[in-house]
Tab-separated table of C-alpha atoms and ligand atoms in Angstrom:
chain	number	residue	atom	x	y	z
A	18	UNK	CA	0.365	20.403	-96.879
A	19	UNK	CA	-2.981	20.039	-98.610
A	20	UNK	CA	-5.446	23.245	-97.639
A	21	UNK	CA	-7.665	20.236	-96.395
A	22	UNK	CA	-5.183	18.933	-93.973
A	23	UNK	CA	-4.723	22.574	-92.544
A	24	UNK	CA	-8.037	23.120	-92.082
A	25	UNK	CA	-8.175	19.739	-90.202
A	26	UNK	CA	-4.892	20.321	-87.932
A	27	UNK	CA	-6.300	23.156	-86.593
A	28	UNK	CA	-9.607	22.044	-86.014
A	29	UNK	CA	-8.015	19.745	-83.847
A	30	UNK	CA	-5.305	22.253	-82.276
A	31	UNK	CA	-9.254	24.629	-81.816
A	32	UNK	CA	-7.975	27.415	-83.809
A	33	UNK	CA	-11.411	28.875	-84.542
A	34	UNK	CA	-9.410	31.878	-86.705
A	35	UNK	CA	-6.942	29.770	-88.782
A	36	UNK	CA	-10.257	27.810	-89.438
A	37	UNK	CA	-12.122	30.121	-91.104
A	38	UNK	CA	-8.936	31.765	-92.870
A	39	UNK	CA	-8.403	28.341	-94.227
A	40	UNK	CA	-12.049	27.779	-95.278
A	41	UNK	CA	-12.281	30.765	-96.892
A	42	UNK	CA	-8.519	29.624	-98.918
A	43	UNK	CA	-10.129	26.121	-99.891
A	44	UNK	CA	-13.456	28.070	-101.477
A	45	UNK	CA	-11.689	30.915	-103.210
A	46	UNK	CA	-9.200	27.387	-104.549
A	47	UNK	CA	-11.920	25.824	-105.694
A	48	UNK	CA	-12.316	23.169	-103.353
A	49	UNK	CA	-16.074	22.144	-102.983
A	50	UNK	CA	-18.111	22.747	-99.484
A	51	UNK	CA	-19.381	18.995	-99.230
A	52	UNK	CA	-15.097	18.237	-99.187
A	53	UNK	CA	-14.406	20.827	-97.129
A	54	UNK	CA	-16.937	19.765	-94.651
A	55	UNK	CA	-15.971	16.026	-94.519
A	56	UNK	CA	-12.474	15.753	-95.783
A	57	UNK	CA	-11.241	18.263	-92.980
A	58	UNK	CA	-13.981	19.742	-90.584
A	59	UNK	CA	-15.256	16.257	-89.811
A	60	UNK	CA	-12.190	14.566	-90.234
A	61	UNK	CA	-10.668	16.922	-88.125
A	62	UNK	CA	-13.103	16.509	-84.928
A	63	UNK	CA	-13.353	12.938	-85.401
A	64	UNK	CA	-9.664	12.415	-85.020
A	65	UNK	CA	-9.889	14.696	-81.730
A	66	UNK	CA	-13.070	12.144	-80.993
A	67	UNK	CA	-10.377	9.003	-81.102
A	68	UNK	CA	-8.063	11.059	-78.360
A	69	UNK	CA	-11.023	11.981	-75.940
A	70	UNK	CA	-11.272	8.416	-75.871
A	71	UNK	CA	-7.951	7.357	-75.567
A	72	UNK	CA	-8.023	10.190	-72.572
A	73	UNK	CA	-5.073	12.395	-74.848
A	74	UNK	CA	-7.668	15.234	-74.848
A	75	UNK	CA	-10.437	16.464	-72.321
A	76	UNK	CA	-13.485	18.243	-72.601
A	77	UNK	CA	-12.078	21.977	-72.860
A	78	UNK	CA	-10.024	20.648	-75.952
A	79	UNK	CA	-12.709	19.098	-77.334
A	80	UNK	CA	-15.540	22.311	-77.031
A	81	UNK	CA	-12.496	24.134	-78.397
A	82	UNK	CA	-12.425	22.336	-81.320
A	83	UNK	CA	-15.898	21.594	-81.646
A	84	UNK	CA	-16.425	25.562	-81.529
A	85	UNK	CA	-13.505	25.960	-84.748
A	86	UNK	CA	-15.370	23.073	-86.407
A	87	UNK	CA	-18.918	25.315	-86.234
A	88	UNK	CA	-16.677	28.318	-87.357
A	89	UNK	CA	-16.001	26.234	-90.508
A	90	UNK	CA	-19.292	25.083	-90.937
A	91	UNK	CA	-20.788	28.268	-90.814
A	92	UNK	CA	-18.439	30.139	-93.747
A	93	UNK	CA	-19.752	26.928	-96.259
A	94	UNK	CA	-23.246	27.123	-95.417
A	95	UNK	CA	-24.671	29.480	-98.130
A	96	UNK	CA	-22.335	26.674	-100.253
A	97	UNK	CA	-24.215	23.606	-99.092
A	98	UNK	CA	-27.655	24.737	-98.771
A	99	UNK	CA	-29.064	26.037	-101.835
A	100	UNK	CA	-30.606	29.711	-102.003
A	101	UNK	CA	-34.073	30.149	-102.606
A	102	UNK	CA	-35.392	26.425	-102.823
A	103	UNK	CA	-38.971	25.868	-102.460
A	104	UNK	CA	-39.916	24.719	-98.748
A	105	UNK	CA	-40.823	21.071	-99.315
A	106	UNK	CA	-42.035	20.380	-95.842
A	107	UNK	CA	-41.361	20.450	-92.357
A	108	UNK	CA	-39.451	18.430	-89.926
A	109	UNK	CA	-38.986	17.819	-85.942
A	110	UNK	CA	-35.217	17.275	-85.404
A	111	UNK	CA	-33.508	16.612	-81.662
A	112	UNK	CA	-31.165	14.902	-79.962
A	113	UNK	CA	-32.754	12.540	-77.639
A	114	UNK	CA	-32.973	12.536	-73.939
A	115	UNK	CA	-29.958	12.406	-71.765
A	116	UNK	CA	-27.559	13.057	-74.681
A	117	UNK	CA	-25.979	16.383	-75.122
A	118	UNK	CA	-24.433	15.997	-78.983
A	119	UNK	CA	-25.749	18.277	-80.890
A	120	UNK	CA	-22.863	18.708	-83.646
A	121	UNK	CA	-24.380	16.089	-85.940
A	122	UNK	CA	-27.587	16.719	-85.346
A	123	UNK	CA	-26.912	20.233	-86.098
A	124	UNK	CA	-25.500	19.752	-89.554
A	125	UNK	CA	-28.217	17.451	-90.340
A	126	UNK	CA	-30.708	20.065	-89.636
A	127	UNK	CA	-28.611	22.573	-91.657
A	128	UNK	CA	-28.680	19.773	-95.129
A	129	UNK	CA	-32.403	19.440	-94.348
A	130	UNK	CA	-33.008	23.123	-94.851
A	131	UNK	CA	-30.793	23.234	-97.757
A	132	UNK	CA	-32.944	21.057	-99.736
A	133	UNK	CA	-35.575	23.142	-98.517
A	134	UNK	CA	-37.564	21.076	-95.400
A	135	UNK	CA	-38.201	23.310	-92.490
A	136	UNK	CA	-36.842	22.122	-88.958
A	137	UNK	CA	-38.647	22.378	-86.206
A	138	UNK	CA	-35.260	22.453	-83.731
A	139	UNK	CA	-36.374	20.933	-80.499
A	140	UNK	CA	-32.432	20.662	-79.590
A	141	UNK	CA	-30.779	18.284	-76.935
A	142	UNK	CA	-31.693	16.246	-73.653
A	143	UNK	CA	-35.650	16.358	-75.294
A	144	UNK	CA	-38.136	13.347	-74.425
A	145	UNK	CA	-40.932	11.682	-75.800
A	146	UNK	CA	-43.488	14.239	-74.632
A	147	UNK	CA	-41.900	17.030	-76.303
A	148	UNK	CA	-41.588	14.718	-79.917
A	149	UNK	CA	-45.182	14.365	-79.566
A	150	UNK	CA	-45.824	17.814	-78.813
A	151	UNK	CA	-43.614	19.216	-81.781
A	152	UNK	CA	-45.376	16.908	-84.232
A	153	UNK	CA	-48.792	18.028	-83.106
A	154	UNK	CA	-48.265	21.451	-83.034
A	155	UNK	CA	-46.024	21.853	-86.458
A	156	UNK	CA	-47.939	18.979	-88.543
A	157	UNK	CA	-44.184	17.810	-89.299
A	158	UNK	CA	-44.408	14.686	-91.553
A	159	UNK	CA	-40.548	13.747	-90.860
A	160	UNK	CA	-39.309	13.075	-87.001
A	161	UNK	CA	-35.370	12.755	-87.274
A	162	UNK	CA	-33.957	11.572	-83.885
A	163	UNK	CA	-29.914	11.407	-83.143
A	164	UNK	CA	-28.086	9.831	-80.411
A	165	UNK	CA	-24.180	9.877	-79.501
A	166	UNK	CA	-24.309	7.685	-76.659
A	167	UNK	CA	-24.403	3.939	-76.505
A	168	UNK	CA	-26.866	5.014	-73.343
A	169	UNK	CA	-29.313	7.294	-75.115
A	170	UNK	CA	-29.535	5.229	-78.170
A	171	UNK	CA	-32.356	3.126	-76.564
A	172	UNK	CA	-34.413	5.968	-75.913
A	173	UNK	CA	-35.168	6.895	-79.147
A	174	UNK	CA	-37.730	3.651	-79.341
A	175	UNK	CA	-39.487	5.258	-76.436
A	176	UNK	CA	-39.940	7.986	-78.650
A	177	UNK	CA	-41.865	5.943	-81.723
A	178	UNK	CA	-43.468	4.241	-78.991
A	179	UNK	CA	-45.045	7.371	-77.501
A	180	UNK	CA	-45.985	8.482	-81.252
A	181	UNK	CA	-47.545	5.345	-81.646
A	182	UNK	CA	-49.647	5.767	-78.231
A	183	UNK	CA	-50.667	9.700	-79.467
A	184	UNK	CA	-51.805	7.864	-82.534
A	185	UNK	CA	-49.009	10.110	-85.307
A	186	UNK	CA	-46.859	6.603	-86.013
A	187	UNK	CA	-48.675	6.537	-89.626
A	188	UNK	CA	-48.379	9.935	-89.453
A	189	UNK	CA	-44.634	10.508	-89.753
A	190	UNK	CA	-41.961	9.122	-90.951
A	191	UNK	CA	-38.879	8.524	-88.596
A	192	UNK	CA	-35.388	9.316	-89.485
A	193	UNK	CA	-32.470	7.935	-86.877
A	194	UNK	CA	-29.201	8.861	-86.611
A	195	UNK	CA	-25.757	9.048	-84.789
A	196	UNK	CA	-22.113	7.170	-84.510
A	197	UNK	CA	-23.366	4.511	-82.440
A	198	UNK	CA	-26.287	3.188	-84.545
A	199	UNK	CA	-27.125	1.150	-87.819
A	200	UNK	CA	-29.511	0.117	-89.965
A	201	UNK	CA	-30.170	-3.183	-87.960
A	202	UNK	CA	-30.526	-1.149	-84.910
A	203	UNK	CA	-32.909	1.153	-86.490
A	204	UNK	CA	-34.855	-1.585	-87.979
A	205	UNK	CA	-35.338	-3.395	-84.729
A	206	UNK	CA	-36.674	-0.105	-83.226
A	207	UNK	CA	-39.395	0.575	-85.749
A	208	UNK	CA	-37.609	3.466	-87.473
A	209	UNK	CA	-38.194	4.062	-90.791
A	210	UNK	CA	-34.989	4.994	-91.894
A	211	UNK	CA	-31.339	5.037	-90.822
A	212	UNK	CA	-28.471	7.128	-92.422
A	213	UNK	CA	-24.846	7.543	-91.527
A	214	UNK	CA	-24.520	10.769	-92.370
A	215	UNK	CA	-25.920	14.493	-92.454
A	216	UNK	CA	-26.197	14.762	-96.585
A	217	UNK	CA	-27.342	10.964	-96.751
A	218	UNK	CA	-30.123	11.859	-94.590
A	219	UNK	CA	-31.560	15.012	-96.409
A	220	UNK	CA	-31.425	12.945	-99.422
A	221	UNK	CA	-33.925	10.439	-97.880
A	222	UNK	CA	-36.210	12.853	-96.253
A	223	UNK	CA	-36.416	13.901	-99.641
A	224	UNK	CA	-37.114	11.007	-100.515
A	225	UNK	CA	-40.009	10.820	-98.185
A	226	UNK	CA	-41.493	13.725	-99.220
A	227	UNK	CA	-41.767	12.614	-103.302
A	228	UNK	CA	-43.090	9.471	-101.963
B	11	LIG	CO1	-18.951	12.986	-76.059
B	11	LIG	N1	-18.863	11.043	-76.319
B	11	LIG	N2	-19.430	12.701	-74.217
B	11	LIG	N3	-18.880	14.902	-75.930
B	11	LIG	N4	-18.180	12.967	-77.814
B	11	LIG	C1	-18.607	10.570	-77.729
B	11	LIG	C2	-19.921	10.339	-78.454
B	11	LIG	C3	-17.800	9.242	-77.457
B	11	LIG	C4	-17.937	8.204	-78.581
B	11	LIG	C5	-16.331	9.593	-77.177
B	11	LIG	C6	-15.517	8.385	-76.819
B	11	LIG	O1	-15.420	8.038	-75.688
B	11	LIG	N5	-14.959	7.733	-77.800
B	11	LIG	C7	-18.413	8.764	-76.096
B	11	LIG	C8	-19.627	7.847	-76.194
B	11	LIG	C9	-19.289	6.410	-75.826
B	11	LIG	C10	-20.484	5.557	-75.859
B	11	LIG	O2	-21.602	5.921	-75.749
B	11	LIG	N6	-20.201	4.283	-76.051
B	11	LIG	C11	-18.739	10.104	-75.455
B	11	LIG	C12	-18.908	10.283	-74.059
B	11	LIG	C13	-18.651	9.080	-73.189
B	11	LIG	C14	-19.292	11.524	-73.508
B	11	LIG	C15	-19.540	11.853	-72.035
B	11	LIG	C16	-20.295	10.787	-71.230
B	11	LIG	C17	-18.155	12.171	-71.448
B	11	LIG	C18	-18.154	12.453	-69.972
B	11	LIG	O3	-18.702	13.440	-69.536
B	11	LIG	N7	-17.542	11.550	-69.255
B	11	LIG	C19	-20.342	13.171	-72.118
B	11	LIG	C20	-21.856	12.900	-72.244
B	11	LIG	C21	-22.683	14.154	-72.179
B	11	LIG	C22	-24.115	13.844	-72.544
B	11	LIG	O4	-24.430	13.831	-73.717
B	11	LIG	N8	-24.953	13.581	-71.561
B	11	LIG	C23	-19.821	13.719	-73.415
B	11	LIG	C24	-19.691	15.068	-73.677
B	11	LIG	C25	-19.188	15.596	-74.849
B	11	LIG	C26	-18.946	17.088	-75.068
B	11	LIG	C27	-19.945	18.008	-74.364
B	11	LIG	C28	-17.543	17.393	-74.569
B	11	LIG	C29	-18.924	17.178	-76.640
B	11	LIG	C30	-20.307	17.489	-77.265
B	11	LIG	C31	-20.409	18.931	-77.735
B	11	LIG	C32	-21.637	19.131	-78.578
B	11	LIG	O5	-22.132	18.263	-79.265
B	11	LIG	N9	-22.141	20.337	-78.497
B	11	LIG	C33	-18.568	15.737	-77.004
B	11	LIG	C34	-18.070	15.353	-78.260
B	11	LIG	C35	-17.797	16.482	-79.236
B	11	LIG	C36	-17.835	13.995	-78.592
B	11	LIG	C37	-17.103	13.418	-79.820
B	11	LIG	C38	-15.617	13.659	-79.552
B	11	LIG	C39	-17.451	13.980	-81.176
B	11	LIG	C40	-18.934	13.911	-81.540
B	11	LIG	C41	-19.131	14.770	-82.748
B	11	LIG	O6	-19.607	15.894	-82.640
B	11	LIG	N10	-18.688	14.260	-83.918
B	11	LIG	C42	-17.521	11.894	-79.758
B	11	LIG	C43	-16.476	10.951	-80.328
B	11	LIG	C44	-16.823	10.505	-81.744
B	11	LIG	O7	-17.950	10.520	-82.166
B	11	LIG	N11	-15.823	10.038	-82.429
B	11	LIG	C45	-17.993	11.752	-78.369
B	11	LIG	C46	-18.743	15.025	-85.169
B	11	LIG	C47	-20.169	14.923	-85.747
B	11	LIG	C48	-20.208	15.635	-87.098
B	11	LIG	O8	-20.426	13.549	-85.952
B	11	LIG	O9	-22.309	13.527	-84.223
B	11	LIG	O10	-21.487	11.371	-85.316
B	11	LIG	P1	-21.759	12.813	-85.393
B	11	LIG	O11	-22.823	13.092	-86.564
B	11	LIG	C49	-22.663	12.513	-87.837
B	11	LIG	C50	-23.388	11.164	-88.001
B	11	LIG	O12	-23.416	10.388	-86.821
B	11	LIG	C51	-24.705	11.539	-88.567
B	11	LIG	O13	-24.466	12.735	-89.306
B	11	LIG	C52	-23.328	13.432	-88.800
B	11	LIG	C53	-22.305	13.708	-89.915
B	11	LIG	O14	-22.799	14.093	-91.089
B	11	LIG	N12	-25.848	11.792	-87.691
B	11	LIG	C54	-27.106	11.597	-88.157
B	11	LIG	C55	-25.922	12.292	-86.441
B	11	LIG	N13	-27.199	12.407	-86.073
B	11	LIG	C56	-27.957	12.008	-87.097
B	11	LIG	C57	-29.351	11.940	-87.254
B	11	LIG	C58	-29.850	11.471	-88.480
B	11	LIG	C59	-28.999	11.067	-89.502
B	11	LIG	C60	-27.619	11.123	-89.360
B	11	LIG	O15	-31.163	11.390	-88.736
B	11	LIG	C61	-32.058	12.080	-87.910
């Protein structure tokens, strides 16, 4: 069995331990962080996604695995973001109101750091008021938004909306995220930019910044 397939199994069985004993195997083998991270954290939790939804797993099982998964991610960190890069700008990351995810959001955040853009971390569950708030008070030019739910996905036009009404639309650029969404649906919301995943997007607030 591939290191990468270990890793995965027991993200999925939530053996924080074995995770991190098989992380630290794939790095000292050679295998790169970016695989690591995709090819068997991700892969790992999204297969235990598929059997939360077929009702084979519950919530316990998936925190559990969730919490092995962030074991993982935190052992390739120093690997993915890059030591000592110039900050390039900041940025007001959350997970929109009434949705809880933070996983995704979270590794976005970490890939926006790692190509040096400061995160202003507003979390999960956070509404309009406190997007407008953030961007006010840290000057951020980048607003990066995520949703998980089919429910909360919506919400995240309220959001440019109220940056519209403080008058900081022109002022930032906004980033959208999450499973559910795509670039139509980001279009048709006013966002500036959709990506499908965590390394995608740090390229384009990059991007943003050199624009
Ligand atoms: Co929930 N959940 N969950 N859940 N959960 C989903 C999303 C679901 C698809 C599962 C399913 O039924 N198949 C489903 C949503 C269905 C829908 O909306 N149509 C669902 C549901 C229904 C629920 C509850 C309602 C369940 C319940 O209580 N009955 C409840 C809602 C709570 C709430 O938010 N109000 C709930 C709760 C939970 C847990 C608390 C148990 C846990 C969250 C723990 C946590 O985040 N701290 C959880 C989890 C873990 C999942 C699944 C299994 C995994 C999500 C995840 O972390 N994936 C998920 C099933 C799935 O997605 N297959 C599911 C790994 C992560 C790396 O991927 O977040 O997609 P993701 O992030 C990716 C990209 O999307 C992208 O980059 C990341 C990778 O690089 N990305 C961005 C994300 N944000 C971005 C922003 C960007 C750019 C890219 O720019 C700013």
């Amino acid at each position: 069995m591939s290191v990468l397939v270990e890793i995965s199994e027991f993200v999925q069985k939530g053996r924080a331990k074995n995770v991190k004993e098989c992380v630290a195997k794939a790095l000292e083998e050679g295998v790169s962080a970016k695989d690591i991270l995709n090819e068997a954290l991700i892969a790992g939790m999204m297969i235990i996604g598929e059997k939360f939804k077929n009702n084979e797993v519950y919530v316990p099982e998936v925190l559990i695995s969730a919490r092995a998964m962030n074991q993982g991610v935190n052992i390739i960190k120093p690997y993915l973001t890059k030591e000592g890069v110039e900050p390039v700008g900041k940025a007001v990351i959350c997970t929109v109101k009434g949705d809880l995810h933070d996983i995704g959001k979270n590794l976005v955040k970490m890939m926006l750091e790692g190509v040096g853009i400061e995160c202003v971390d507003l979390g999960v569950d956070v509404s309009s008021e406190q997007v407008v708030e953030a961007v006010k008070e840290s000057g951020a030019k980048i607003v990066g938004l995520s949703s998980l739910l089919t429910t909360t996905m919506d919400y995240q036009k309220e959001i440019i909306d109220a940056l519209s009404v403080a008058g900081l639309r022109d002022k930032v650029k906004v980033m959208v995220g999450g499973a559910p969404l795509n670039a139509e649906f980001a279009e048709s919301i006013g966002a500036d930019c959709y990506t499908k995943d965590a390394a995608e997007a740090a390229e384009a607030a990059l991007g943003f910044f050199k624009e």
